[in-house]
mmCIF file of C-alpha atoms in Angstrom:
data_model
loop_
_atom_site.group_PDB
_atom_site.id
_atom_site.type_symbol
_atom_site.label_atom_id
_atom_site.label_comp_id
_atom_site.label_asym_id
_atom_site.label_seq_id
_atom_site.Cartn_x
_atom_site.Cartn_y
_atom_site.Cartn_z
ATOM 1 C CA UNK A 17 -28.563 50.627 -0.101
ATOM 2 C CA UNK A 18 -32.408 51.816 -0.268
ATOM 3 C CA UNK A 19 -35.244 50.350 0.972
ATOM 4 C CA UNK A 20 -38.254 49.229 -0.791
ATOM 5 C CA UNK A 21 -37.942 49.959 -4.208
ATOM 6 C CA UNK A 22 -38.825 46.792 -5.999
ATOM 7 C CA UNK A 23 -42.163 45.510 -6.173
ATOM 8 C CA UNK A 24 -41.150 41.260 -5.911
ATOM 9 C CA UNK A 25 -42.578 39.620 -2.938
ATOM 10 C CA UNK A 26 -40.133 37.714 -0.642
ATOM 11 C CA UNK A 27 -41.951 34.716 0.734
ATOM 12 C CA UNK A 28 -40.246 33.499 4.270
ATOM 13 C CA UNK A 29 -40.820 30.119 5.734
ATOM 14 C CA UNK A 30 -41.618 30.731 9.522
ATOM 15 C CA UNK A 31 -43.735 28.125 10.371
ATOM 16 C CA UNK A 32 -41.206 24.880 11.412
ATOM 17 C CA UNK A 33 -40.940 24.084 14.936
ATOM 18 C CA UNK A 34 -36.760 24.491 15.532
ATOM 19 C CA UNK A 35 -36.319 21.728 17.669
ATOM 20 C CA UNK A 36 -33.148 21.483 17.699
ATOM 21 C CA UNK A 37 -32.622 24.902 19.400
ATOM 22 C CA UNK A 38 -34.106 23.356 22.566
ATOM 23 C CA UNK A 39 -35.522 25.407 25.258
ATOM 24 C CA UNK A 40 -35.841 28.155 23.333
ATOM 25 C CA UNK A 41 -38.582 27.034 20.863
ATOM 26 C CA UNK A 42 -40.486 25.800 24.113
ATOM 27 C CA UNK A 43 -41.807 29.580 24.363
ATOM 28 C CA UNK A 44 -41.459 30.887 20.597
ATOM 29 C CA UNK A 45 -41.023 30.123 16.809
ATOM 30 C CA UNK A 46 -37.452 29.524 16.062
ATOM 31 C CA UNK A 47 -37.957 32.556 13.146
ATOM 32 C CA UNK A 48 -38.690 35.040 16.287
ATOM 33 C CA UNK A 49 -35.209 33.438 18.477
ATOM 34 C CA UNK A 50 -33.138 36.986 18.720
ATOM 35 C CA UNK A 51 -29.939 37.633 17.573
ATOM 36 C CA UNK A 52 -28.825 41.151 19.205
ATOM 37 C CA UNK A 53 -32.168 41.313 20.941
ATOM 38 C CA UNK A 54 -34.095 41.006 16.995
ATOM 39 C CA UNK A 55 -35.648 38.205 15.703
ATOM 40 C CA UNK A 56 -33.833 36.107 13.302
ATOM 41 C CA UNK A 57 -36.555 36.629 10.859
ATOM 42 C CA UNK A 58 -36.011 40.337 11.830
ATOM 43 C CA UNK A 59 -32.355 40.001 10.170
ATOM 44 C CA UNK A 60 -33.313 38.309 6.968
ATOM 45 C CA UNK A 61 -36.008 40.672 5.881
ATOM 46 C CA UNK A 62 -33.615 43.532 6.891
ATOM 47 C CA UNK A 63 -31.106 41.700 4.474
ATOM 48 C CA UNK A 64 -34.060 41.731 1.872
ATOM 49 C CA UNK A 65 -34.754 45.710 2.292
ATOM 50 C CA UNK A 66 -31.887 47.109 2.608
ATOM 51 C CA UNK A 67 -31.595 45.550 -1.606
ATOM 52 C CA UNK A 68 -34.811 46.772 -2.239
ATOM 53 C CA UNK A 69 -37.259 44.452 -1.284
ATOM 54 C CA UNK A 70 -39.922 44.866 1.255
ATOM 55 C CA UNK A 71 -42.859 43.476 0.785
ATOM 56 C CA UNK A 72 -42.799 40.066 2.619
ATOM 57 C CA UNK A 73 -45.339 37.020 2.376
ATOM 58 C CA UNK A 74 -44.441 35.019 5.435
ATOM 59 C CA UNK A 75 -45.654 31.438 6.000
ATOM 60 C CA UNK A 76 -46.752 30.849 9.630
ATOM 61 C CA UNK A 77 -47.163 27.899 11.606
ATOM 62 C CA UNK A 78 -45.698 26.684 14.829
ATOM 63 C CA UNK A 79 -46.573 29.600 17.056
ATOM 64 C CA UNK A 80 -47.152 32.012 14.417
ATOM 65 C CA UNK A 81 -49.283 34.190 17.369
ATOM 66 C CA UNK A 82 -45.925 34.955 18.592
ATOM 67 C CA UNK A 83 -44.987 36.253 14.609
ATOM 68 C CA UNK A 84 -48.331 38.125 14.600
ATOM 69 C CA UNK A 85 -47.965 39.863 17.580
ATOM 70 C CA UNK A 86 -44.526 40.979 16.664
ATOM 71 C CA UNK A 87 -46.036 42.816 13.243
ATOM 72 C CA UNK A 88 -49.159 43.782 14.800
ATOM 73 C CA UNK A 89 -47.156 46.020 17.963
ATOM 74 C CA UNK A 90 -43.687 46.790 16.293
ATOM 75 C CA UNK A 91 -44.215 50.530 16.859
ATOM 76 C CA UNK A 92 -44.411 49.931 20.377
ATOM 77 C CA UNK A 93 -41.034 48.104 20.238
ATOM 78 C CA UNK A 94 -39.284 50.414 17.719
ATOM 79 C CA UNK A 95 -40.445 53.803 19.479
ATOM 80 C CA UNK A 96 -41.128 56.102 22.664
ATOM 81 C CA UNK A 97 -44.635 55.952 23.368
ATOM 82 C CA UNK A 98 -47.143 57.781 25.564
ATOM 83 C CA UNK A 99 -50.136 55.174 26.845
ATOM 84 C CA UNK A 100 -53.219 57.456 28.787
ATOM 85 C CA UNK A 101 -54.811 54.699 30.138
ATOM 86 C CA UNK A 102 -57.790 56.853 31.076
ATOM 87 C CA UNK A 103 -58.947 56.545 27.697
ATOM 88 C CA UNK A 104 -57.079 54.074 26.523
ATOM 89 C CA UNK A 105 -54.724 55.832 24.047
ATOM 90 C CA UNK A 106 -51.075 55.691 22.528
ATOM 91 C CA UNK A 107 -49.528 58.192 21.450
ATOM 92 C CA UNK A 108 -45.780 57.403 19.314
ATOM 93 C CA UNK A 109 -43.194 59.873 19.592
ATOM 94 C CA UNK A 110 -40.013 58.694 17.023
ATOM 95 C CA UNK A 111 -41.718 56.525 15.289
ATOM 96 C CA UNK A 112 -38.828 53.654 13.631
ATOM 97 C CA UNK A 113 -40.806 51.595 11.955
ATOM 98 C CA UNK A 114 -39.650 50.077 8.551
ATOM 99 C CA UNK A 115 -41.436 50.700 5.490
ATOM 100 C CA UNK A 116 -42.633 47.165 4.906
ATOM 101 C CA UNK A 117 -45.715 45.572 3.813
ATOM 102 C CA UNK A 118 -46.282 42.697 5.334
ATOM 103 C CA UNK A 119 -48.601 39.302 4.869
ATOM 104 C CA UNK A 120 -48.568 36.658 7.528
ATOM 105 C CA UNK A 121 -50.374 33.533 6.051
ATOM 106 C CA UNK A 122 -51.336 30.773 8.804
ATOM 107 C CA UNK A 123 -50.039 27.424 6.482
ATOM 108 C CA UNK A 124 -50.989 25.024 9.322
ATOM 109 C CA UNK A 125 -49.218 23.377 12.005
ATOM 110 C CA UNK A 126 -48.215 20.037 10.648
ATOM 111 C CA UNK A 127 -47.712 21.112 6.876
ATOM 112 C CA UNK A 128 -44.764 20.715 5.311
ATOM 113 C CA UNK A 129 -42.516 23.615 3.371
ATOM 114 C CA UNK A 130 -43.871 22.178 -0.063
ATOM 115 C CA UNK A 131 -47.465 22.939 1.455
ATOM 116 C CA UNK A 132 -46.771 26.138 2.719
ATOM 117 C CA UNK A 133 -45.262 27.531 -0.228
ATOM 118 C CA UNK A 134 -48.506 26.559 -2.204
ATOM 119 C CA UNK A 135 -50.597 28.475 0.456
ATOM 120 C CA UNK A 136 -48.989 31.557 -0.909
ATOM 121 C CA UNK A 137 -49.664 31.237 -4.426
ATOM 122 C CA UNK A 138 -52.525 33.445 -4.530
ATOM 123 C CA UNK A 139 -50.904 36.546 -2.841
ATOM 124 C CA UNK A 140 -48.013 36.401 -5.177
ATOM 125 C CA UNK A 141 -50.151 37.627 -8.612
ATOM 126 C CA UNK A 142 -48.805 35.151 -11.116
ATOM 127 C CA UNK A 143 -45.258 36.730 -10.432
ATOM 128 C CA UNK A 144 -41.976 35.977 -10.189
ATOM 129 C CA UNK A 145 -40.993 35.603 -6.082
ATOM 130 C CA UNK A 146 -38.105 35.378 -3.605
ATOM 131 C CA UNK A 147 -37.691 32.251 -1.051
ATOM 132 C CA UNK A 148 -35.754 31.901 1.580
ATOM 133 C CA UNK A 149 -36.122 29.712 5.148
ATOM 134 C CA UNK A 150 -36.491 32.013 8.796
ATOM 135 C CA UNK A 151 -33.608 30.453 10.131
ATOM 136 C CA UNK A 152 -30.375 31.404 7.796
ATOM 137 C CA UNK A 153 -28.714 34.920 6.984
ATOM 138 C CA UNK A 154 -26.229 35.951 4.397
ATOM 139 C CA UNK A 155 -24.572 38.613 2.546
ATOM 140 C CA UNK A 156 -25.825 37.349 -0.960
ATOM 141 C CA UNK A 157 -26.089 40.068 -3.284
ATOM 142 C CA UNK A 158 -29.325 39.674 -4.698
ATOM 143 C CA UNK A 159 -29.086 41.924 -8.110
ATOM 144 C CA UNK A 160 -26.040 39.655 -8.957
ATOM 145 C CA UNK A 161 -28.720 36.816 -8.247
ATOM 146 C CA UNK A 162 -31.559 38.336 -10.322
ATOM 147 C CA UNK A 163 -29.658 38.987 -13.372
ATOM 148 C CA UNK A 164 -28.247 34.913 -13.476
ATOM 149 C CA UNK A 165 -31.751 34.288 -12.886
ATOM 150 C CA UNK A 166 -32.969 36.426 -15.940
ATOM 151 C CA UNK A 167 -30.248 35.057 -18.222
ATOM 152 C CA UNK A 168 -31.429 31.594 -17.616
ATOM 153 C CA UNK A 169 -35.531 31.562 -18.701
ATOM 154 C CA UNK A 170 -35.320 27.850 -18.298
ATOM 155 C CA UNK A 171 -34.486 27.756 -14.726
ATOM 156 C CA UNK A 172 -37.892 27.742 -12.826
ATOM 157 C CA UNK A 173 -35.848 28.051 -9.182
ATOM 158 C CA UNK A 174 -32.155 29.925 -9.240
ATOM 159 C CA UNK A 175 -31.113 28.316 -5.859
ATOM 160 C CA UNK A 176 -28.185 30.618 -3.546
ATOM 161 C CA UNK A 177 -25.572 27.317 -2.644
ATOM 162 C CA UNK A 178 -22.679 27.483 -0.170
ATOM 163 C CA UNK A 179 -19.862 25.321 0.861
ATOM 164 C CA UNK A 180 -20.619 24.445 4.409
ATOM 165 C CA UNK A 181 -18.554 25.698 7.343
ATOM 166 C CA UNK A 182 -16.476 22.379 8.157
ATOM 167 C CA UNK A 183 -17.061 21.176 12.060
ATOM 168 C CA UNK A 184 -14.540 18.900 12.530
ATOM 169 C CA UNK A 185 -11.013 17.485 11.561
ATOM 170 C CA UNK A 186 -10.687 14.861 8.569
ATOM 171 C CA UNK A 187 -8.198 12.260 9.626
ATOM 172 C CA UNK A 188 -6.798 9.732 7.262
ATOM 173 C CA UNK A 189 -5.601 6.391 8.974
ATOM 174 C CA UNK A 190 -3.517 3.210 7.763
ATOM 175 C CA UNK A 191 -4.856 -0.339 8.356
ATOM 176 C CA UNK A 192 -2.765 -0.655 11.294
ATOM 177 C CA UNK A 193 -4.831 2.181 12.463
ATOM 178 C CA UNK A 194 -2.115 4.460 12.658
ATOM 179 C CA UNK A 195 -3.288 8.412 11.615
ATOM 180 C CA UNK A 196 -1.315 9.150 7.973
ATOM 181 C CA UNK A 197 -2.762 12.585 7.826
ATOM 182 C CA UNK A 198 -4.691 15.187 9.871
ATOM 183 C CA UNK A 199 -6.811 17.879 8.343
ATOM 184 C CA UNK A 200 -8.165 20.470 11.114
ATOM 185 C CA UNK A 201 -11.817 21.345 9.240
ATOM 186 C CA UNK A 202 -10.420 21.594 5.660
ATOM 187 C CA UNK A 203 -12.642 24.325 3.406
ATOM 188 C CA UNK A 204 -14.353 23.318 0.741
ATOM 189 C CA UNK A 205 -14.413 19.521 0.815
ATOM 190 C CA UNK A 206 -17.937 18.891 1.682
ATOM 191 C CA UNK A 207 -19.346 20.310 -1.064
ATOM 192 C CA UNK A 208 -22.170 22.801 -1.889
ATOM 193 C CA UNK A 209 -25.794 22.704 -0.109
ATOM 194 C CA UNK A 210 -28.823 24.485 -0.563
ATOM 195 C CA UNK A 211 -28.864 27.959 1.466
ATOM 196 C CA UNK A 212 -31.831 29.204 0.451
ATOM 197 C CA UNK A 213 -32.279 32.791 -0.769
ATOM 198 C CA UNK A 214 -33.838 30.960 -3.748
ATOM 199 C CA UNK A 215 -35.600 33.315 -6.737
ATOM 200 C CA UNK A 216 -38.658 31.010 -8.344
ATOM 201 C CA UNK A 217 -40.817 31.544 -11.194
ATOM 202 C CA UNK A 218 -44.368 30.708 -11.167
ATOM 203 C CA UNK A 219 -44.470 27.443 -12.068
ATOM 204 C CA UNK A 220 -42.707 25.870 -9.336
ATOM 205 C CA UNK A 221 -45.987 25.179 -7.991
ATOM 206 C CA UNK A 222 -46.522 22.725 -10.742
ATOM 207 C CA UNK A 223 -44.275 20.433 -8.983
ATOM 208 C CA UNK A 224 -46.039 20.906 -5.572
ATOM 209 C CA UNK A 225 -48.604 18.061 -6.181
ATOM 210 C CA UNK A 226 -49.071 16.560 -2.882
ATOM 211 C CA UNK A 227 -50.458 19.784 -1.330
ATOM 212 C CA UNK A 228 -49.273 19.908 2.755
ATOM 213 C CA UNK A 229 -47.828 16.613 2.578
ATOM 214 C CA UNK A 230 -45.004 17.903 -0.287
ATOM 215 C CA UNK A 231 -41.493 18.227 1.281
ATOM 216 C CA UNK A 232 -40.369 21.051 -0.919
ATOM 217 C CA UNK A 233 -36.626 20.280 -0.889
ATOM 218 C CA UNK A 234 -37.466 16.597 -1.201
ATOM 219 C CA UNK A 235 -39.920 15.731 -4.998
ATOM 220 C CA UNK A 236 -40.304 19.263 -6.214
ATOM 221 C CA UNK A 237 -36.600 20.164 -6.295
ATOM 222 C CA UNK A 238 -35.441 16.884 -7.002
ATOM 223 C CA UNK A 239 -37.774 17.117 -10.146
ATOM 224 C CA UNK A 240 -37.087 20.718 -10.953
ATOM 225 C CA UNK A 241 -33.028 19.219 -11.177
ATOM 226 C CA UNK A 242 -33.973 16.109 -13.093
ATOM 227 C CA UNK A 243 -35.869 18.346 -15.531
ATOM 228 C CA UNK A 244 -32.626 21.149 -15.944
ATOM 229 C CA UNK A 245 -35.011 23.823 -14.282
ATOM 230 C CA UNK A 246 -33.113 24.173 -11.443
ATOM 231 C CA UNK A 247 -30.331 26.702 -11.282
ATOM 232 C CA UNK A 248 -27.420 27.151 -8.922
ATOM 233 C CA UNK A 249 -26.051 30.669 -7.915
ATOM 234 C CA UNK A 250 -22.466 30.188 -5.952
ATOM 235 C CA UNK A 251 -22.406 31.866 -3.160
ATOM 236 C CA UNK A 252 -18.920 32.628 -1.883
ATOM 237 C CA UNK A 253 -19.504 35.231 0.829
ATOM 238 C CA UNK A 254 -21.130 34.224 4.099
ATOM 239 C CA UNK A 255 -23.916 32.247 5.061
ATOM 240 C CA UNK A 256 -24.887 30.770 8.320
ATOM 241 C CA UNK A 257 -27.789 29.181 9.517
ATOM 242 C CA UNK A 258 -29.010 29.196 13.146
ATOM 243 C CA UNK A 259 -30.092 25.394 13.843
ATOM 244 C CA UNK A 260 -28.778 24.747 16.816
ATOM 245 C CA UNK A 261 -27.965 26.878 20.191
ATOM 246 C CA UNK A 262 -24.426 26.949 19.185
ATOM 247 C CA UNK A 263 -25.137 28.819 16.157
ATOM 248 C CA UNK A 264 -27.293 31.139 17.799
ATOM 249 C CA UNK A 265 -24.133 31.795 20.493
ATOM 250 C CA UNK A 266 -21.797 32.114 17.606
ATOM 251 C CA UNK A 267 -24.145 34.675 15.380
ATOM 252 C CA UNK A 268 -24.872 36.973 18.990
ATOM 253 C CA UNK A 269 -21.267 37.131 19.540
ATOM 254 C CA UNK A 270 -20.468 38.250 15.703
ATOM 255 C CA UNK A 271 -23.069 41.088 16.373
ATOM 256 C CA UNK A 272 -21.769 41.909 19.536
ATOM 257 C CA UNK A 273 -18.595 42.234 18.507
ATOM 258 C CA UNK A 274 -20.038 44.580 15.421
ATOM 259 C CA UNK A 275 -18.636 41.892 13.108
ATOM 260 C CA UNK A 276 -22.179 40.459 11.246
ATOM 261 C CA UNK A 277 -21.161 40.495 7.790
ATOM 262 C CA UNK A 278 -24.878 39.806 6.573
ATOM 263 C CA UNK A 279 -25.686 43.688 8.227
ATOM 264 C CA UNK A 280 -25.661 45.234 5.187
ATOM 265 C CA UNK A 281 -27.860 47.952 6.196
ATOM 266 C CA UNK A 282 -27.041 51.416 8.428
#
């Protein structure tokens, strides 16, 4: 696939504070937790390139320095560099960098997603836009995406869904208490949920009306649905989302292991 070719902004929500992953949001924004030494966020905008996509709106918050800082010095991460610190200059040899553009909005540290999506209406020119959360990767296909989108003008948000990975057994008991029937983590019983990777016209931010206070997935979607203007696209590939330390095991040892289906890059 080639990189940056399409001119739609992806806007990433970076800005939460992860608590569930413990000790290691302590230090950093859950976005900038590494899988195979990257950043998370590192592997969804990687996801977003390598379809064409590269310019990138991200919404900071909770340590966002830490997001900055990234951006601001990734040629000194991604090459060989010379530092004369006689007169204080850097020279890159082997330059890697990506060919991104990148915007790093501060939305506030207490705002919630509703909020922060507002903040970025004004660098998105009145244009259609990708979503998606700093915490969740995927193999979506995003052309299949766009052209559902497109065929549906109604739908203000076309929403990526996936059936959960089950956690646990389902066990079915009498009322003597006796277990009838054991089901070790049956697929596709619990449903579809929300996995992000959502495309949105520009009037989803007419159902943002309580500024930082709006809980995106809360009144705005729940409106958008109640007024058919929300879309689903069925995902049936992989997902995965990295909210607890377990996940973030599980996803290091699929990219050890050279088995991360959501690397669709070289």
């Amino acid at each position: 696939m080639n990189e940056g070719t399409n001119s739609v902004k992806v806007v990433i929500l970076a800005g939460g504070l992860g608590t569930r992953l413990g000790e290691e949001t302590d230090l950093r924004p859950k976005p900038m937790v590494e899988i195979g030494g990257r950043p998370i966020l590192w592997h969804i905008m990687k996801i977003y390139a390598a379809q064409g996509y590269s310019e990138f709106v991200i919404l900071l918050g909770y340590k966002g320095n830490h997001i900055k800082e990234f951006f601001a010095n990734y040629f000194l991460y991604q090459g060989d560099v010379t530092i004369d610190l006689s007169n204080n200059q850097i020279e890159v040899h082997r330059n890697q960098s990506e060919s991104w553009k990148v915007t790093l909005l501060e939305t506030g540290l207490s705002s919630q997603t509703g909020g922060r999506i507002l903040r970025a209406r004004d660098y998105l020119g009145g244009e259609d836009f990708m979503l998606t959360y700093g915490d969740g990767v995927s193999d979506v296909n995003i052309a299949v995406q766009l052209a559902q989108h497109q065929a549906s003008p109604d739908a203000l948000v076309t929403m990526t869904c996936v059936q959960p990975e089950p956690r646990f057994g389902l066990v079915d008991e009498d009322a003597n208490g006796y277990i009838r029937e054991f089901h070790e983590k049956p697929p596709g019983d619990l449903g579809w949920i929300n996995a992000g990777f959502m495309i949105c016209r520009p009037g989803v931010f007419d159902y943002i009306k309580d500024g930082d206070a709006t809980i995106f997935e809360r009144e705005p979607l729940e409106a958008l649905a109640g007024d058919g203007k929300l879309k689903a696209y069925r995902h049936h590939g992989f997902w995965k989302c990295m909210d607890t330390l377990r996940d973030k095991i599980q996803l290091n040892q699929m990219w050890d292991q050279g088995k991360a289906p959501w690397k669709i890059w070289d």
